[in-house]
PDB file of C-alpha atoms and ligand atoms in Angstrom:
ATOM      1  CA  MET A   1      11.488 -23.431   2.899  1.00  0.00           C
ATOM      2  CA  VAL A   2      11.678 -19.813   1.817  1.00  0.00           C
ATOM      3  CA  GLU A   3      12.964 -19.396  -1.737  1.00  0.00           C
ATOM      4  CA  ARG A   4      13.576 -16.536  -4.066  1.00  0.00           C
ATOM      5  CA  THR A   5      12.697 -16.615  -7.767  1.00  0.00           C
ATOM      6  CA  LEU A   6      13.115 -14.272 -10.690  1.00  0.00           C
ATOM      7  CA  ILE A   7       9.948 -13.145 -12.424  1.00  0.00           C
ATOM      8  CA  ILE A   8       9.878 -11.047 -15.550  1.00  0.00           C
ATOM      9  CA  LEU A   9       6.725  -9.339 -16.755  1.00  0.00           C
ATOM     10  CA  LYS A  10       7.514  -9.550 -20.454  1.00  0.00           C
ATOM     11  CA  PRO A  11       6.996  -6.777 -23.058  1.00  0.00           C
ATOM     12  CA  ASP A  12       3.457  -7.929 -23.974  1.00  0.00           C
ATOM     13  CA  CYS A  13       2.477  -7.721 -20.302  1.00  0.00           C
ATOM     14  CA  VAL A  14       3.709  -4.109 -20.057  1.00  0.00           C
ATOM     15  CA  GLN A  15       2.256  -3.068 -23.419  1.00  0.00           C
ATOM     16  CA  ARG A  16      -1.118  -4.549 -22.549  1.00  0.00           C
ATOM     17  CA  ARG A  17      -1.034  -2.721 -19.171  1.00  0.00           C
ATOM     18  CA  LEU A  18      -1.452  -5.942 -17.246  1.00  0.00           C
ATOM     19  CA  VAL A  19       1.439  -5.235 -14.842  1.00  0.00           C
ATOM     20  CA  GLY A  20      -0.705  -4.418 -11.842  1.00  0.00           C
ATOM     21  CA  ARG A  21      -3.093  -7.348 -12.303  1.00  0.00           C
ATOM     22  CA  ILE A  22      -0.263  -9.832 -12.693  1.00  0.00           C
ATOM     23  CA  ILE A  23       1.671  -8.602  -9.671  1.00  0.00           C
ATOM     24  CA  GLN A  24      -1.613  -8.833  -7.745  1.00  0.00           C
ATOM     25  CA  ARG A  25      -1.804 -12.528  -8.478  1.00  0.00           C
ATOM     26  CA  PHE A  26       1.612 -13.232  -7.002  1.00  0.00           C
ATOM     27  CA  GLU A  27       0.881 -11.059  -3.954  1.00  0.00           C
ATOM     28  CA  ASP A  28      -2.529 -12.678  -3.426  1.00  0.00           C
ATOM     29  CA  LYS A  29      -0.861 -16.064  -3.253  1.00  0.00           C
ATOM     30  CA  GLY A  30       1.380 -14.895  -0.397  1.00  0.00           C
ATOM     31  CA  LEU A  31       4.608 -14.076  -2.219  1.00  0.00           C
ATOM     32  CA  VAL A  32       6.582 -10.972  -1.192  1.00  0.00           C
ATOM     33  CA  LEU A  33       8.542  -8.603  -3.337  1.00  0.00           C
ATOM     34  CA  ALA A  34      12.281  -8.590  -2.572  1.00  0.00           C
ATOM     35  CA  GLY A  35      13.224  -6.394  -5.529  1.00  0.00           C
ATOM     36  CA  MET A  36      11.642  -4.799  -8.610  1.00  0.00           C
ATOM     37  CA  LYS A  37      12.627  -2.614 -11.552  1.00  0.00           C
ATOM     38  CA  LEU A  38      11.358  -1.431 -14.942  1.00  0.00           C
ATOM     39  CA  MET A  39      14.009  -1.871 -17.576  1.00  0.00           C
ATOM     40  CA  ARG A  40      14.770  -2.628 -21.201  1.00  0.00           C
ATOM     41  CA  ILE A  41      16.625  -5.882 -21.740  1.00  0.00           C
ATOM     42  CA  MET A  42      19.480  -5.446 -24.178  1.00  0.00           C
ATOM     43  CA  PRO A  43      20.311  -8.262 -26.650  1.00  0.00           C
ATOM     44  CA  GLU A  44      23.463  -9.345 -24.823  1.00  0.00           C
ATOM     45  CA  LEU A  45      21.650  -9.818 -21.515  1.00  0.00           C
ATOM     46  CA  ALA A  46      18.761 -11.569 -23.330  1.00  0.00           C
ATOM     47  CA  GLU A  47      21.156 -14.062 -24.877  1.00  0.00           C
ATOM     48  CA  ARG A  48      22.769 -14.796 -21.514  1.00  0.00           C
ATOM     49  CA  HIS A  49      19.409 -15.254 -19.869  1.00  0.00           C
ATOM     50  CA  TYR A  50      18.125 -17.573 -22.559  1.00  0.00           C
ATOM     51  CA  ALA A  51      21.452 -19.289 -23.245  1.00  0.00           C
ATOM     52  CA  PRO A  52      19.911 -22.780 -22.561  1.00  0.00           C
ATOM     53  CA  HIS A  53      17.648 -22.230 -25.587  1.00  0.00           C
ATOM     54  CA  LYS A  54      20.414 -21.152 -27.967  1.00  0.00           C
ATOM     55  CA  GLY A  55      20.209 -23.114 -31.234  1.00  0.00           C
ATOM     56  CA  LYS A  56      16.482 -23.867 -30.954  1.00  0.00           C
ATOM     57  CA  PRO A  57      14.327 -22.657 -33.864  1.00  0.00           C
ATOM     58  CA  PHE A  58      12.442 -20.150 -31.677  1.00  0.00           C
ATOM     59  CA  PHE A  59      15.574 -18.570 -30.182  1.00  0.00           C
ATOM     60  CA  PRO A  60      15.908 -15.594 -32.539  1.00  0.00           C
ATOM     61  CA  GLY A  61      12.225 -14.755 -32.165  1.00  0.00           C
ATOM     62  CA  LEU A  62      12.520 -15.081 -28.374  1.00  0.00           C
ATOM     63  CA  ILE A  63      15.407 -12.611 -28.233  1.00  0.00           C
ATOM     64  CA  GLU A  64      13.547 -10.214 -30.494  1.00  0.00           C
ATOM     65  CA  TYR A  65      10.462 -10.513 -28.273  1.00  0.00           C
ATOM     66  CA  ILE A  66      12.116 -10.045 -24.858  1.00  0.00           C
ATOM     67  CA  THR A  67      14.118  -7.046 -26.112  1.00  0.00           C
ATOM     68  CA  SER A  68      11.159  -5.401 -27.912  1.00  0.00           C
ATOM     69  CA  GLY A  69      10.051  -3.128 -25.102  1.00  0.00           C
ATOM     70  CA  PRO A  70      10.261  -2.423 -21.403  1.00  0.00           C
ATOM     71  CA  VAL A  71       9.852  -5.265 -18.908  1.00  0.00           C
ATOM     72  CA  VAL A  72       9.289  -5.359 -15.149  1.00  0.00           C
ATOM     73  CA  VAL A  73      11.826  -7.588 -13.427  1.00  0.00           C
ATOM     74  CA  MET A  74      11.105  -8.798  -9.861  1.00  0.00           C
ATOM     75  CA  VAL A  75      12.461 -11.075  -7.226  1.00  0.00           C
ATOM     76  CA  LEU A  76       9.665 -12.747  -5.298  1.00  0.00           C
ATOM     77  CA  ALA A  77      10.192 -14.545  -2.006  1.00  0.00           C
ATOM     78  CA  GLY A  78       8.090 -17.101  -0.242  1.00  0.00           C
ATOM     79  CA  ALA A  79       7.662 -20.752   0.695  1.00  0.00           C
ATOM     80  CA  ARG A  80       8.496 -22.871  -2.344  1.00  0.00           C
ATOM     81  CA  ALA A  81       8.427 -19.696  -4.412  1.00  0.00           C
ATOM     82  CA  ILE A  82       9.879 -21.229  -7.552  1.00  0.00           C
ATOM     83  CA  ALA A  83       7.317 -24.007  -7.969  1.00  0.00           C
ATOM     84  CA  VAL A  84       4.435 -21.863  -6.708  1.00  0.00           C
ATOM     85  CA  CYS A  85       5.182 -19.140  -9.272  1.00  0.00           C
ATOM     86  CA  ARG A  86       5.479 -21.688 -12.094  1.00  0.00           C
ATOM     87  CA  LYS A  87       2.065 -22.994 -11.119  1.00  0.00           C
ATOM     88  CA  LEU A  88       0.576 -19.530 -11.039  1.00  0.00           C
ATOM     89  CA  MET A  89       2.076 -18.864 -14.501  1.00  0.00           C
ATOM     90  CA  GLY A  90       0.707 -22.023 -16.109  1.00  0.00           C
ATOM     91  CA  LYS A  91       2.070 -24.001 -19.033  1.00  0.00           C
ATOM     92  CA  THR A  92       4.423 -22.238 -21.479  1.00  0.00           C
ATOM     93  CA  PHE A  93       1.938 -21.846 -24.358  1.00  0.00           C
ATOM     94  CA  GLY A  94      -1.161 -19.760 -23.684  1.00  0.00           C
ATOM     95  CA  PHE A  95      -3.382 -22.097 -25.660  1.00  0.00           C
ATOM     96  CA  GLU A  96      -2.365 -25.014 -23.409  1.00  0.00           C
ATOM     97  CA  ALA A  97      -2.238 -23.213 -20.042  1.00  0.00           C
ATOM     98  CA  GLU A  98      -5.018 -23.942 -17.637  1.00  0.00           C
ATOM     99  CA  PRO A  99      -7.682 -21.295 -17.103  1.00  0.00           C
ATOM    100  CA  GLY A 100      -7.009 -19.715 -13.763  1.00  0.00           C
ATOM    101  CA  SER A 101      -3.312 -19.461 -14.468  1.00  0.00           C
ATOM    102  CA  ILE A 102      -1.748 -16.208 -15.745  1.00  0.00           C
ATOM    103  CA  ARG A 103      -0.899 -17.578 -19.164  1.00  0.00           C
ATOM    104  CA  GLY A 104      -4.214 -19.480 -19.272  1.00  0.00           C
ATOM    105  CA  ASP A 105      -6.259 -16.407 -18.563  1.00  0.00           C
ATOM    106  CA  PHE A 106      -4.451 -13.716 -20.561  1.00  0.00           C
ATOM    107  CA  GLY A 107      -2.936 -15.248 -23.665  1.00  0.00           C
ATOM    108  CA  ILE A 108      -3.167 -17.752 -26.474  1.00  0.00           C
ATOM    109  CA  SER A 109       0.280 -17.402 -28.095  1.00  0.00           C
ATOM    110  CA  MET A 110       3.352 -19.675 -28.066  1.00  0.00           C
ATOM    111  CA  THR A 111       5.844 -16.807 -27.839  1.00  0.00           C
ATOM    112  CA  TYR A 112       3.928 -13.960 -26.201  1.00  0.00           C
ATOM    113  CA  ASN A 113       3.188 -15.530 -22.865  1.00  0.00           C
ATOM    114  CA  LEU A 114       3.346 -12.522 -20.551  1.00  0.00           C
ATOM    115  CA  VAL A 115       5.652 -13.781 -17.822  1.00  0.00           C
ATOM    116  CA  HIS A 116       8.968 -15.511 -17.133  1.00  0.00           C
ATOM    117  CA  GLY A 117       9.715 -17.495 -13.964  1.00  0.00           C
ATOM    118  CA  SER A 118      12.806 -19.362 -12.921  1.00  0.00           C
ATOM    119  CA  ASP A 119      12.396 -23.126 -13.167  1.00  0.00           C
ATOM    120  CA  SER A 120      14.868 -24.460 -10.516  1.00  0.00           C
ATOM    121  CA  PRO A 121      16.904 -23.235  -7.561  1.00  0.00           C
ATOM    122  CA  GLU A 122      20.007 -23.154  -9.793  1.00  0.00           C
ATOM    123  CA  SER A 123      18.371 -21.105 -12.526  1.00  0.00           C
ATOM    124  CA  ALA A 124      16.811 -18.793  -9.930  1.00  0.00           C
ATOM    125  CA  ALA A 125      20.207 -18.019  -8.387  1.00  0.00           C
ATOM    126  CA  GLY A 126      21.818 -17.470 -11.797  1.00  0.00           C
ATOM    127  CA  GLU A 127      18.957 -15.379 -13.149  1.00  0.00           C
ATOM    128  CA  ILE A 128      18.651 -13.197 -10.030  1.00  0.00           C
ATOM    129  CA  ALA A 129      22.348 -12.446 -10.308  1.00  0.00           C
ATOM    130  CA  LEU A 130      21.917 -11.385 -13.975  1.00  0.00           C
ATOM    131  CA  TYR A 131      19.386  -8.642 -13.039  1.00  0.00           C
ATOM    132  CA  PHE A 132      20.065  -7.570  -9.479  1.00  0.00           C
ATOM    133  CA  THR A 133      23.023  -6.747  -7.305  1.00  0.00           C
ATOM    134  CA  PRO A 134      22.720  -8.093  -3.728  1.00  0.00           C
ATOM    135  CA  GLY A 135      22.212  -4.523  -2.462  1.00  0.00           C
ATOM    136  CA  GLU A 136      19.108  -4.089  -4.597  1.00  0.00           C
ATOM    137  CA  LEU A 137      17.297  -6.922  -2.819  1.00  0.00           C
ATOM    138  CA  LEU A 138      15.620  -6.471   0.516  1.00  0.00           C
ATOM    139  CA  ASP A 139      15.038  -9.190   3.115  1.00  0.00           C
ATOM    140  CA  PHE A 140      12.119  -8.249   5.297  1.00  0.00           C
ATOM    141  CA  THR A 141       9.148  -9.812   7.041  1.00  0.00           C
ATOM    142  CA  THR A 142       5.597  -8.679   6.390  1.00  0.00           C
ATOM    143  CA  ALA A 143       3.152  -8.189   9.222  1.00  0.00           C
ATOM    144  CA  ASP A 144       1.011 -11.127   8.099  1.00  0.00           C
ATOM    145  CA  ALA A 145       3.869 -13.578   7.649  1.00  0.00           C
ATOM    146  CA  ASP A 146       2.809 -15.792  10.572  1.00  0.00           C
ATOM    147  CA  TRP A 147      -0.627 -16.239   8.937  1.00  0.00           C
ATOM    148  CA  LEU A 148       0.800 -17.314   5.586  1.00  0.00           C
ATOM    149  CA  GLY A 149       2.455 -20.427   7.001  1.00  0.00           C
ATOM    150  CA  ARG A 150       4.579 -21.699   9.826  1.00  0.00           C
ATOM    151  CA  PRO A 151       8.282 -21.327   9.012  1.00  0.00           C
ATOM    152  CA  ASN A 152       9.139 -25.013   9.597  1.00  0.00           C
ATOM    153  CA  GLU A 153       5.820 -26.708   8.853  1.00  0.00           C
ATOM    154  CA  VAL A 154       6.081 -30.325   7.611  1.00  0.00           C
TER     155      VAL A 154
HETATM  156  P1  IDP B 201       8.975 -21.219 -19.900  1.00  0.00           P
HETATM  157  O1  IDP B 201       8.969 -19.729 -20.109  1.00  0.00           O
HETATM  158  O2  IDP B 201       7.642 -21.770 -19.570  1.00  0.00           O
HETATM  159  O3  IDP B 201      10.072 -21.671 -18.913  1.00  0.00           O
HETATM  160  P2  IDP B 201      10.782 -22.213 -21.999  1.00  0.00           P
HETATM  161  O4  IDP B 201      10.658 -23.559 -22.609  1.00  0.00           O
HETATM  162  O5  IDP B 201      11.902 -21.979 -21.023  1.00  0.00           O
HETATM  163  O6  IDP B 201       9.358 -21.869 -21.328  1.00  0.00           O
HETATM  164  O7  IDP B 201      10.838 -21.161 -23.139  1.00  0.00           O
HETATM  165  C1  IDP B 201      11.255 -19.809 -22.942  1.00  0.00           C
HETATM  166  C2  IDP B 201      10.341 -18.900 -23.719  1.00  0.00           C
HETATM  167  O8  IDP B 201      10.548 -19.070 -25.106  1.00  0.00           O
HETATM  168  C3  IDP B 201       8.832 -19.144 -23.538  1.00  0.00           C
HETATM  169  O9  IDP B 201       8.308 -18.575 -22.361  1.00  0.00           O
HETATM  170  C4  IDP B 201       8.270 -18.599 -24.782  1.00  0.00           C
HETATM  171  O10 IDP B 201       8.194 -17.182 -24.723  1.00  0.00           O
HETATM  172  C5  IDP B 201       9.342 -18.968 -25.811  1.00  0.00           C
HETATM  173  N1  IDP B 201       9.034 -20.266 -26.458  1.00  0.00           N
HETATM  174  C6  IDP B 201       9.289 -21.497 -25.945  1.00  0.00           C
HETATM  175  N2  IDP B 201       8.986 -22.467 -26.834  1.00  0.00           N
HETATM  176  C7  IDP B 201       8.602 -21.852 -27.940  1.00  0.00           C
HETATM  177  C8  IDP B 201       8.159 -22.324 -29.242  1.00  0.00           C
HETATM  178  O11 IDP B 201       8.073 -23.515 -29.522  1.00  0.00           O
HETATM  179  N3  IDP B 201       7.789 -21.392 -30.135  1.00  0.00           N
HETATM  180  C9  IDP B 201       7.850 -20.018 -29.868  1.00  0.00           C
HETATM  181  N4  IDP B 201       8.298 -19.530 -28.660  1.00  0.00           N
HETATM  182  C10 IDP B 201       8.637 -20.447 -27.704  1.00  0.00           C
HETATM  183 MG1   MG B 202      12.126 -21.583 -19.002  1.00  0.00          MG
END
């Protein structure tokens, strides 16, 4: 079941020059880039992205954080990509995230947690559409695809 998910390397990830190491983790797992850009998220886009959190006490700080500097936005593709990426990311708060996960290995904060990943097929579809036009996404097969899993394995 190939899925696509939206991943954002948040401003702390870029500022701390962890971009290469974090992308490496997703690639190591077998996920493939379908699209990628460096951009600055403007407040209006940030509020649309995080609309489900509007009204929560941390919402203003979250908007300030995600708009505070450049981010790297990516679409990653692969089998069960949404759940696999969430697992690679670890729990939301760095101090709770398991060692071995991105958040568990690189952070300790509640807000500054390095990476965003879609949490469901519905949110993935909506979030991908917020950041990419269909023409900016590529659908291709890598040479090692057969060794990463059978397409219809049960
Ligand atoms: P997620 O990123 O693991 O999906 P969400 O609950 O969707 O977590 O929260 C979105 C983002 O808001 C988190 O990644 C984190 O940056 C921030 N955040 C969530 N809860 C808190 C909080 O209680 N205090 C401060 N920041 C928070
Ligand atoms: Mg979330």
